[in-house]
Coordinates of C-alpha atoms and ligand atoms in Angstrom, one line a residue:
X1 CA 17.8 -37.1 40.0
X2 CA 14.3 -38.3 40.7
X3 CA 13.8 -41.9 39.6
X4 CA 11.3 -42.9 37.0
X5 CA 9.5 -44.9 39.6
X6 CA 9.0 -41.9 41.8
X7 CA 7.9 -39.7 38.9
X8 CA 5.3 -42.3 37.9
X9 CA 4.1 -42.7 41.5
X10 CA 3.7 -38.9 41.8
X11 CA 1.9 -38.7 38.4
X12 CA -0.6 -41.4 39.5
X13 CA -1.0 -40.1 43.1
X14 CA -4.7 -39.3 43.6
X15 CA -3.8 -36.9 46.5
X16 CA -1.2 -34.9 44.6
X17 CA -3.4 -31.8 44.2
X18 CA -3.5 -31.4 48.0
X19 CA 0.0 -30.0 48.2
X20 CA -1.2 -26.8 46.7
X21 CA -3.5 -26.2 49.6
X22 CA -0.5 -25.8 52.0
X23 CA 2.1 -23.1 52.4
X24 CA 5.4 -24.8 52.3
X25 CA 8.7 -23.0 51.8
X26 CA 10.8 -23.9 48.8
X27 CA 13.7 -26.1 49.4
X28 CA 12.2 -27.7 52.4
X29 CA 11.2 -31.4 52.6
X30 CA 8.9 -31.4 55.6
X31 CA 9.0 -34.7 57.4
X32 CA 7.7 -33.4 60.7
X33 CA 4.0 -33.1 60.1
X34 CA 3.6 -35.7 62.9
X35 CA 4.9 -32.9 65.3
X36 CA 3.6 -29.7 63.8
X37 CA 1.4 -29.9 60.6
X38 CA 2.1 -27.5 57.8
X39 CA 0.0 -24.3 57.3
X40 CA -3.2 -24.8 55.1
X41 CA -3.3 -21.7 52.9
X42 CA -6.9 -20.7 53.8
X43 CA -6.1 -20.6 57.5
X44 CA -4.2 -17.3 57.1
X45 CA -7.3 -15.5 55.6
X46 CA -9.7 -17.1 58.0
X47 CA -7.8 -16.1 61.1
X48 CA -7.3 -12.6 59.7
X49 CA -11.0 -12.3 59.1
X50 CA -11.8 -13.5 62.6
X51 CA -9.5 -10.9 64.0
X52 CA -10.5 -8.0 61.9
X53 CA -14.2 -8.5 61.5
X54 CA -15.4 -10.8 64.2
X55 CA -13.2 -9.5 67.0
X56 CA -12.3 -6.1 65.7
X57 CA -15.8 -5.0 64.6
X58 CA -18.4 -7.3 66.0
X59 CA -16.6 -7.5 69.4
X60 CA -18.5 -9.6 72.0
X61 CA -21.5 -10.0 69.6
X62 CA -19.5 -12.6 67.7
X63 CA -20.0 -15.2 70.5
X64 CA -23.5 -15.4 69.0
X65 CA -23.3 -13.9 65.5
X66 CA -20.2 -15.9 64.5
X67 CA -21.3 -18.8 66.8
X68 CA -17.9 -18.8 68.6
X69 CA -19.7 -20.3 71.6
X70 CA -20.3 -23.6 69.8
X71 CA -16.8 -23.9 68.2
X72 CA -15.8 -26.9 70.5
X73 CA -18.8 -28.9 69.3
X74 CA -18.6 -27.8 65.6
X75 CA -14.9 -28.5 65.4
X76 CA -15.4 -31.7 67.4
X77 CA -17.9 -32.9 64.8
X78 CA -15.5 -32.3 62.0
X79 CA -12.8 -34.4 63.8
X80 CA -15.4 -37.0 64.6
X81 CA -15.7 -37.7 60.9
X82 CA -12.0 -38.6 60.7
X83 CA -12.0 -41.0 63.6
X84 CA -15.1 -43.0 63.1
X85 CA -17.1 -41.2 65.8
X86 CA -20.8 -40.2 65.5
X87 CA -21.7 -36.5 65.7
X88 CA -22.1 -35.3 69.3
X89 CA -19.3 -37.6 70.7
X90 CA -16.3 -35.4 70.2
X91 CA -15.4 -31.9 71.4
X92 CA -12.3 -29.8 70.6
X93 CA -10.9 -28.2 73.8
X94 CA -7.9 -27.6 76.0
X95 CA -4.7 -29.6 75.4
X96 CA -4.3 -33.4 74.9
X97 CA -2.9 -33.7 78.5
X98 CA -5.8 -31.9 80.0
X99 CA -8.3 -33.9 78.0
X100 CA -6.6 -37.1 79.2
X101 CA -7.0 -36.0 82.8
X102 CA -10.7 -35.6 82.1
X103 CA -11.4 -38.8 80.4
X104 CA -9.1 -40.9 82.6
X105 CA -10.8 -39.6 85.7
X106 CA -14.2 -40.3 84.1
X107 CA -13.1 -43.9 83.2
X108 CA -11.8 -44.6 86.7
X109 CA -15.1 -43.3 88.0
X110 CA -17.0 -45.7 85.8
X111 CA -14.9 -48.6 87.0
X112 CA -14.7 -47.5 90.6
X113 CA -14.3 -50.9 92.2
X114 CA -10.9 -51.4 90.5
X115 CA -7.7 -49.5 91.1
X116 CA -5.1 -50.0 88.3
X117 CA -4.4 -48.1 85.2
X118 CA -2.3 -50.2 82.7
X119 CA -0.1 -48.5 80.1
X120 CA 3.2 -49.0 78.3
X121 CA 6.5 -47.8 79.6
X122 CA 7.1 -46.5 76.1
X123 CA 4.0 -44.4 76.1
X124 CA 4.3 -40.6 75.6
X125 CA 5.5 -39.2 78.9
X126 CA 2.6 -36.7 79.3
X127 CA 0.2 -39.7 79.3
X128 CA 2.1 -41.4 82.0
X129 CA 2.5 -38.2 84.1
X130 CA -1.2 -37.4 83.9
X131 CA -2.1 -41.0 84.9
X132 CA 0.2 -40.7 87.9
X133 CA -1.4 -37.4 88.8
X134 CA -4.9 -38.7 88.4
X135 CA -4.1 -41.8 90.5
X136 CA -2.6 -39.6 93.2
X137 CA -5.5 -37.2 93.1
X138 CA -8.1 -40.0 93.7
X139 CA -5.9 -41.3 96.5
X140 CA -7.7 -44.6 97.1
X141 CA -4.8 -46.9 96.3
X142 CA -5.1 -46.2 92.5
X143 CA -1.8 -46.8 90.7
X144 CA -0.2 -46.9 87.2
X145 CA 1.2 -50.2 86.1
X146 CA 3.5 -50.3 83.1
X147 CA 4.3 -53.1 80.7
X148 CA 7.4 -53.3 78.6
X149 CA 6.1 -54.5 75.3
X150 CA 2.8 -54.8 73.5
X151 CA 2.7 -58.5 73.9
X152 CA 2.6 -58.1 77.7
X153 CA -0.6 -56.1 77.7
X154 CA -3.1 -59.0 77.7
X155 CA -1.5 -60.7 80.7
X156 CA -1.5 -57.4 82.7
X157 CA -5.3 -57.1 82.5
X158 CA -6.4 -58.7 85.8
X159 CA -9.6 -58.1 87.6
X160 CA -8.1 -55.1 89.5
X161 CA -7.5 -53.2 86.2
X162 CA -9.9 -50.3 85.7
X163 CA -8.5 -48.7 82.6
X164 CA -6.1 -49.6 79.8
X165 CA -4.5 -46.4 78.5
X166 CA -2.7 -46.7 75.2
X167 CA -1.4 -44.5 72.4
X168 CA -2.6 -46.0 69.1
X169 CA 0.7 -45.2 67.3
X170 CA 3.8 -44.9 69.4
X171 CA 5.4 -41.5 69.2
X172 CA 8.9 -42.9 69.1
X173 CA 8.8 -46.1 67.1
X174 CA 5.7 -45.6 65.1
X175 CA 4.4 -49.0 66.3
X176 CA 0.6 -49.2 65.8
X177 CA -1.7 -51.2 68.0
X178 CA -4.6 -53.2 66.7
X179 CA -7.2 -51.0 68.3
X180 CA -10.2 -53.3 67.8
X181 CA -8.6 -56.5 69.0
X182 CA -7.1 -54.8 72.1
X183 CA -10.3 -53.0 73.0
X184 CA -12.2 -56.3 72.7
X185 CA -9.7 -58.2 74.9
X186 CA -9.9 -55.4 77.5
X187 CA -13.6 -55.4 77.5
X188 CA -13.7 -59.2 78.0
X189 CA -11.8 -58.5 81.3
X190 CA -14.1 -55.7 82.3
X191 CA -11.4 -53.0 81.5
X192 CA -12.3 -49.7 79.9
X193 CA -9.9 -48.4 77.2
X194 CA -8.6 -44.9 76.6
X195 CA -6.9 -44.3 73.3
X196 CA -4.5 -41.5 72.5
X197 CA -4.8 -40.7 68.8
X198 CA -2.1 -38.1 68.7
X199 CA -0.3 -39.9 65.9
X200 CA -3.2 -41.5 64.1
X201 CA -6.0 -38.8 63.7
X202 CA -5.5 -37.5 60.2
X203 CA -2.7 -39.9 59.5
X204 CA -4.9 -42.9 58.7
X205 CA -8.5 -44.1 58.9
X206 CA -9.5 -44.6 62.5
X207 CA -12.8 -46.2 63.5
X208 CA -13.6 -45.7 67.2
X209 CA -17.1 -46.9 66.7
X210 CA -16.3 -50.3 65.3
X211 CA -13.5 -50.8 67.8
X212 CA -16.1 -49.9 70.5
X213 CA -13.5 -47.6 72.2
X214 CA -14.5 -46.1 75.5
X215 CA -12.6 -42.8 75.4
X216 CA -10.1 -41.2 73.1
X217 CA -8.0 -38.0 73.0
X218 CA -5.7 -36.4 70.5
X219 CA -3.8 -33.4 69.2
X220 CA -5.0 -30.7 66.8
X221 CA -1.5 -29.5 65.8
X222 CA -0.1 -32.7 64.2
X223 CA -1.7 -34.4 61.3
X224 CA -4.8 -32.2 61.6
X225 CA -2.7 -29.1 60.8
X226 CA -4.4 -26.8 63.4
X227 CA -1.2 -24.8 64.1
X228 CA 1.2 -24.6 67.1
X229 CA -0.6 -25.4 70.3
X230 CA -3.9 -25.9 68.6
X231 CA -6.8 -27.1 70.7
X232 CA -6.9 -30.9 71.3
X233 CA -10.0 -33.1 71.1
X234 CA -11.6 -35.8 73.2
X235 CA -14.1 -38.6 72.4
X236 CA -16.6 -40.3 74.8
X237 CA -18.5 -43.4 73.7
X238 CA -22.2 -42.5 73.7
X239 CA -22.8 -45.4 76.2
X240 CA -20.7 -43.4 78.8
X241 CA -22.0 -40.0 78.3
X242 CA -24.0 -38.7 81.2
X243 CA -22.9 -41.5 83.5
X244 CA -20.1 -39.8 85.2
X245 CA -18.9 -36.3 86.0
X246 CA -15.4 -35.4 84.9
X247 CA -13.6 -33.4 87.6
X248 CA -12.8 -30.2 85.8
X249 CA -16.3 -28.9 86.4
X250 CA -16.0 -25.5 84.7
X251 CA -19.0 -23.5 83.6
X252 CA -18.8 -24.6 80.0
X253 CA -19.6 -28.1 81.1
X254 CA -22.7 -26.9 83.0
X255 CA -26.1 -27.7 81.7
X256 CA -26.9 -24.0 81.3
X257 CA -23.8 -21.9 81.6
X258 CA -25.6 -18.6 81.1
X259 CA -28.0 -19.3 83.9
X260 CA -25.1 -18.5 86.3
X261 CA -26.4 -21.0 88.9
X262 CA -24.5 -21.4 92.1
X263 CA -24.4 -25.1 92.0
X264 CA -22.7 -27.2 89.3
X265 CA -25.2 -29.3 87.3
X266 CA -23.3 -31.1 84.5
X267 CA -24.5 -31.3 81.0
X268 CA -25.7 -34.8 80.2
X269 CA -24.0 -35.0 76.9
X270 CA -20.5 -34.3 75.4
X271 CA -20.5 -30.7 76.6
X272 CA -19.9 -32.0 80.1
X273 CA -16.3 -32.5 79.0
X274 CA -15.8 -28.8 78.4
X275 CA -14.3 -26.7 81.1
X276 CA -13.8 -23.0 80.4
X277 CA -14.1 -20.5 77.5
X278 CA -12.9 -21.9 74.2
X279 CA -9.6 -20.5 72.7
X280 CA -11.3 -18.9 69.8
X281 CA -8.3 -17.9 67.6
X282 CA -6.8 -21.4 67.9
X283 CA -10.1 -23.0 67.4
X284 CA -10.8 -21.0 64.2
X285 CA -7.4 -22.0 62.8
X286 CA -8.2 -25.6 63.5
X287 CA -11.7 -25.4 62.1
X288 CA -10.4 -24.0 58.9
X289 CA -7.5 -26.5 58.7
X290 CA -10.1 -29.3 59.0
X291 CA -11.9 -28.1 55.9
X292 CA -9.1 -29.7 53.8
X293 CA -10.3 -33.1 54.9
X294 CA -13.7 -32.7 53.2
X295 CA -12.2 -34.0 50.0
X296 CA -9.8 -36.6 51.3
X297 CA -10.3 -40.3 50.6
X298 CA -8.9 -41.8 53.8
X299 CA -8.2 -45.2 52.2
X300 CA -6.1 -43.4 49.5
X301 CA -4.4 -41.5 52.3
X302 CA -3.4 -44.7 54.1
X303 CA -2.2 -46.3 50.8
X304 CA 0.0 -43.3 50.1
X305 CA 1.3 -43.1 53.6
X306 CA 2.3 -46.8 53.5
X307 CA 4.0 -46.3 50.1
X308 CA 5.9 -43.2 51.2
X309 CA 7.1 -45.0 54.3
X310 CA 8.1 -48.1 52.3
X311 CA 10.0 -45.9 49.8
X312 CA 11.9 -44.2 52.6
X313 CA 12.7 -47.5 54.4
X314 CA 13.8 -49.2 51.1
X315 CA 16.0 -46.3 50.2
X316 CA 17.7 -46.0 53.6
X317 CA 18.1 -49.8 53.8
X318 CA 20.8 -49.6 51.2
X319 CA 23.2 -47.8 53.5
X320 CA 21.6 -48.2 57.0
X321 CA 23.9 -51.0 58.2
X322 CA 27.1 -49.3 57.0
X323 CA 26.2 -46.2 59.1
X324 CA 24.7 -48.0 62.0
X325 CA 21.1 -46.8 61.5
X326 CA 18.8 -49.3 63.2
X327 CA 15.1 -49.3 62.0
X328 CA 12.9 -49.2 65.1
X329 CA 9.7 -48.9 63.2
X330 CA 7.9 -52.1 62.2
X331 CA 8.8 -53.1 58.6
X332 CA 5.3 -54.5 58.3
X333 CA 3.0 -51.6 57.2
X334 CA 0.1 -53.1 59.1
X335 CA 1.9 -52.6 62.4
X336 CA 3.0 -49.0 61.9
X337 CA 1.6 -45.5 61.7
X338 CA 2.8 -42.8 59.2
X339 CA 6.4 -42.3 60.5
X340 CA 9.7 -44.0 60.2
X341 CA 12.3 -43.9 63.0
X342 CA 15.9 -45.1 63.4
X343 CA 18.0 -45.4 66.5
X344 CA 21.6 -44.3 65.9
X345 CA 24.6 -42.7 67.6
X346 CA 24.9 -38.9 67.0
X347 CA 21.3 -38.8 66.0
X348 CA 20.8 -35.3 67.3
X349 CA 23.7 -33.9 65.2
X350 CA 22.6 -36.0 62.2
X351 CA 19.1 -34.5 62.4
X352 CA 20.5 -30.9 62.7
X353 CA 22.7 -31.5 59.6
X354 CA 19.6 -32.7 57.8
X355 CA 17.5 -29.7 58.9
X356 CA 20.3 -27.4 57.7
X357 CA 19.9 -29.0 54.3
X358 CA 16.1 -28.5 54.3
X359 CA 15.1 -32.0 55.4
X360 CA 13.1 -31.4 58.5
X361 CA 12.5 -34.3 60.9
X362 CA 13.1 -34.4 64.6
X363 CA 15.1 -36.1 67.3
X364 CA 13.7 -38.0 70.3
X365 CA 16.1 -38.7 73.1
X366 CA 18.1 -40.7 73.7
X367 CA 18.9 -41.8 70.2
X368 CA 16.0 -41.7 67.8
X369 CA 15.8 -39.8 64.5
X370 CA 12.2 -39.6 63.4
X371 CA 10.7 -38.9 60.0
X372 CA 6.9 -38.2 59.6
X373 CA 5.2 -38.8 56.3
X374 CA 2.1 -36.7 55.7
X375 CA 0.4 -37.9 52.5
X376 CA -1.4 -34.6 51.8
X377 CA 1.8 -32.6 51.1
X378 CA 4.6 -35.0 50.4
X379 CA 5.6 -36.5 47.1
X380 CA 7.6 -39.6 46.2
X381 CA 10.2 -37.3 44.8
X382 CA 10.5 -35.6 48.2
X383 CA 11.1 -38.9 49.8
X384 CA 13.8 -39.9 47.4
X385 CA 15.5 -36.6 47.8
X386 CA 15.4 -36.9 51.6
X387 CA 17.0 -40.3 51.3
X388 CA 19.8 -39.0 49.2
X389 CA 20.4 -36.0 51.5
X390 CA 20.5 -38.4 54.5
X391 CA 23.0 -40.5 52.7
X392 CA 25.2 -37.5 51.8
X393 CA 25.1 -36.3 55.4
X394 CA 26.3 -39.8 56.6
X395 CA 28.9 -40.4 53.9
X396 CA 30.5 -37.0 54.2
X397 CA 30.1 -37.0 58.1
X398 CA 29.0 -33.4 57.7
X399 CA 26.9 -33.9 60.9
X400 CA 30.2 -33.9 62.8
X401 CA 30.4 -30.2 63.4
X402 CA 30.1 -28.2 66.6
X403 CA 27.1 -26.3 65.4
X404 CA 25.0 -29.5 65.1
X405 CA 25.7 -30.5 68.7
X406 CA 24.2 -27.4 70.3
X407 CA 21.0 -28.7 71.9
X408 CA 17.9 -26.7 71.4
X409 CA 15.1 -26.5 74.0
X410 CA 12.9 -28.4 71.6
X411 CA 14.5 -31.2 69.7
Ligands
LIG501 C1 1.1 -39.4 72.1 C2 1.1 -38.0 72.5 N1 0.2 -37.6 73.4 C3 0.2 -36.3 73.8 C4 1.1 -35.4 73.3 C5 1.1 -33.9 73.7 O1 0.1 -33.5 74.6 P1 -0.1 -31.9 74.7 O2 -0.7 -31.4 73.5 O3 -1.0 -31.8 75.9 O4 1.2 -31.3 75.0 C6 2.0 -35.8 72.4 C7 2.9 -34.8 71.8 O5 3.7 -35.0 71.0 C8 2.0 -37.1 72.0 O6 2.9 -37.5 71.1

């Protein structure tokens, strides 16, 4: 039974009509848009048209006639509008990991007299792995230094730190950094900042320009709904464009790729951060998915995200202690993104039991159950239902079954 409070909240929700723009199966409460966004309805037709008409009929002519060749810039400009970046500062390309390699290398090149990259031990592993790889690749004593908690970041910024590399919203806990304050503190110490926006682009308003961020990267397949393995994006502050060559010097980053020159001459603008041929089908899906955002009021999005998370936290609070669920996400909405996570024993099995009942979240080892709240296609009624299904799974111990302990390759 949905409460009157949830019914009223849904009736007055300014974003409620957006749910119709997504294909979502009946009987599913989808709390994993922070991992793979749902399918926007128009993507299906757009990709089909690209395949049948642009690829099937126009063949190679579509690089010009359908302007496939500029998809990285066009899609990048759409993303720019969601992250407070001016046109011409964002491109869509490659994966988040590869884009991190590019911008981190560029940042280290800009701060060449310094050798440390500072990040958090709790950062997403690919970010740490890429930073280790970049440091090793440069091979001049560069190294990654990790801090254990956000409060330790400021003290770690000594005069040998070249780059501070942080994920805006932590993938596991949902903790959100104060981007503007941290960037300012880093700049005061001569440190450049790379932000990973994987869990914030499309989840909340982001303003890279007012924060004066140096570089940013992020995923296309989470809150931007670009589909599995969608192209990622990267941002370079206009002040740094043209100053340094990123090392993946492929032909799409060349000043004039179709001059087929022997020697690499980098573009002096954001195109320098491209490498090879864009993944057209994935790019088309992301481009179409982004059209949903034309009509979204980002402040309303954030308000709803906060309210959805609060509703979930308050609902679970009633039985969390009894079933040993520990909230690891900040209770203070200003300090979190758009997800809520709990640490608990048997988290994997609990999540599998929830998924079997249509409540789809995910599990992050060793003990986190994670619920993402995407304001474009979730209602307050969904959140209440998810809370009662979670309660039922815990009260009945229905998670305690062999089938829910079989570990999938992806958790
Ligand atoms: C913070 C963060 N960065 C990066 C990634 C993934 O990078 P890639 O798309 O290269 O696999 C994720 C994936 O969940 C993430 O959470």
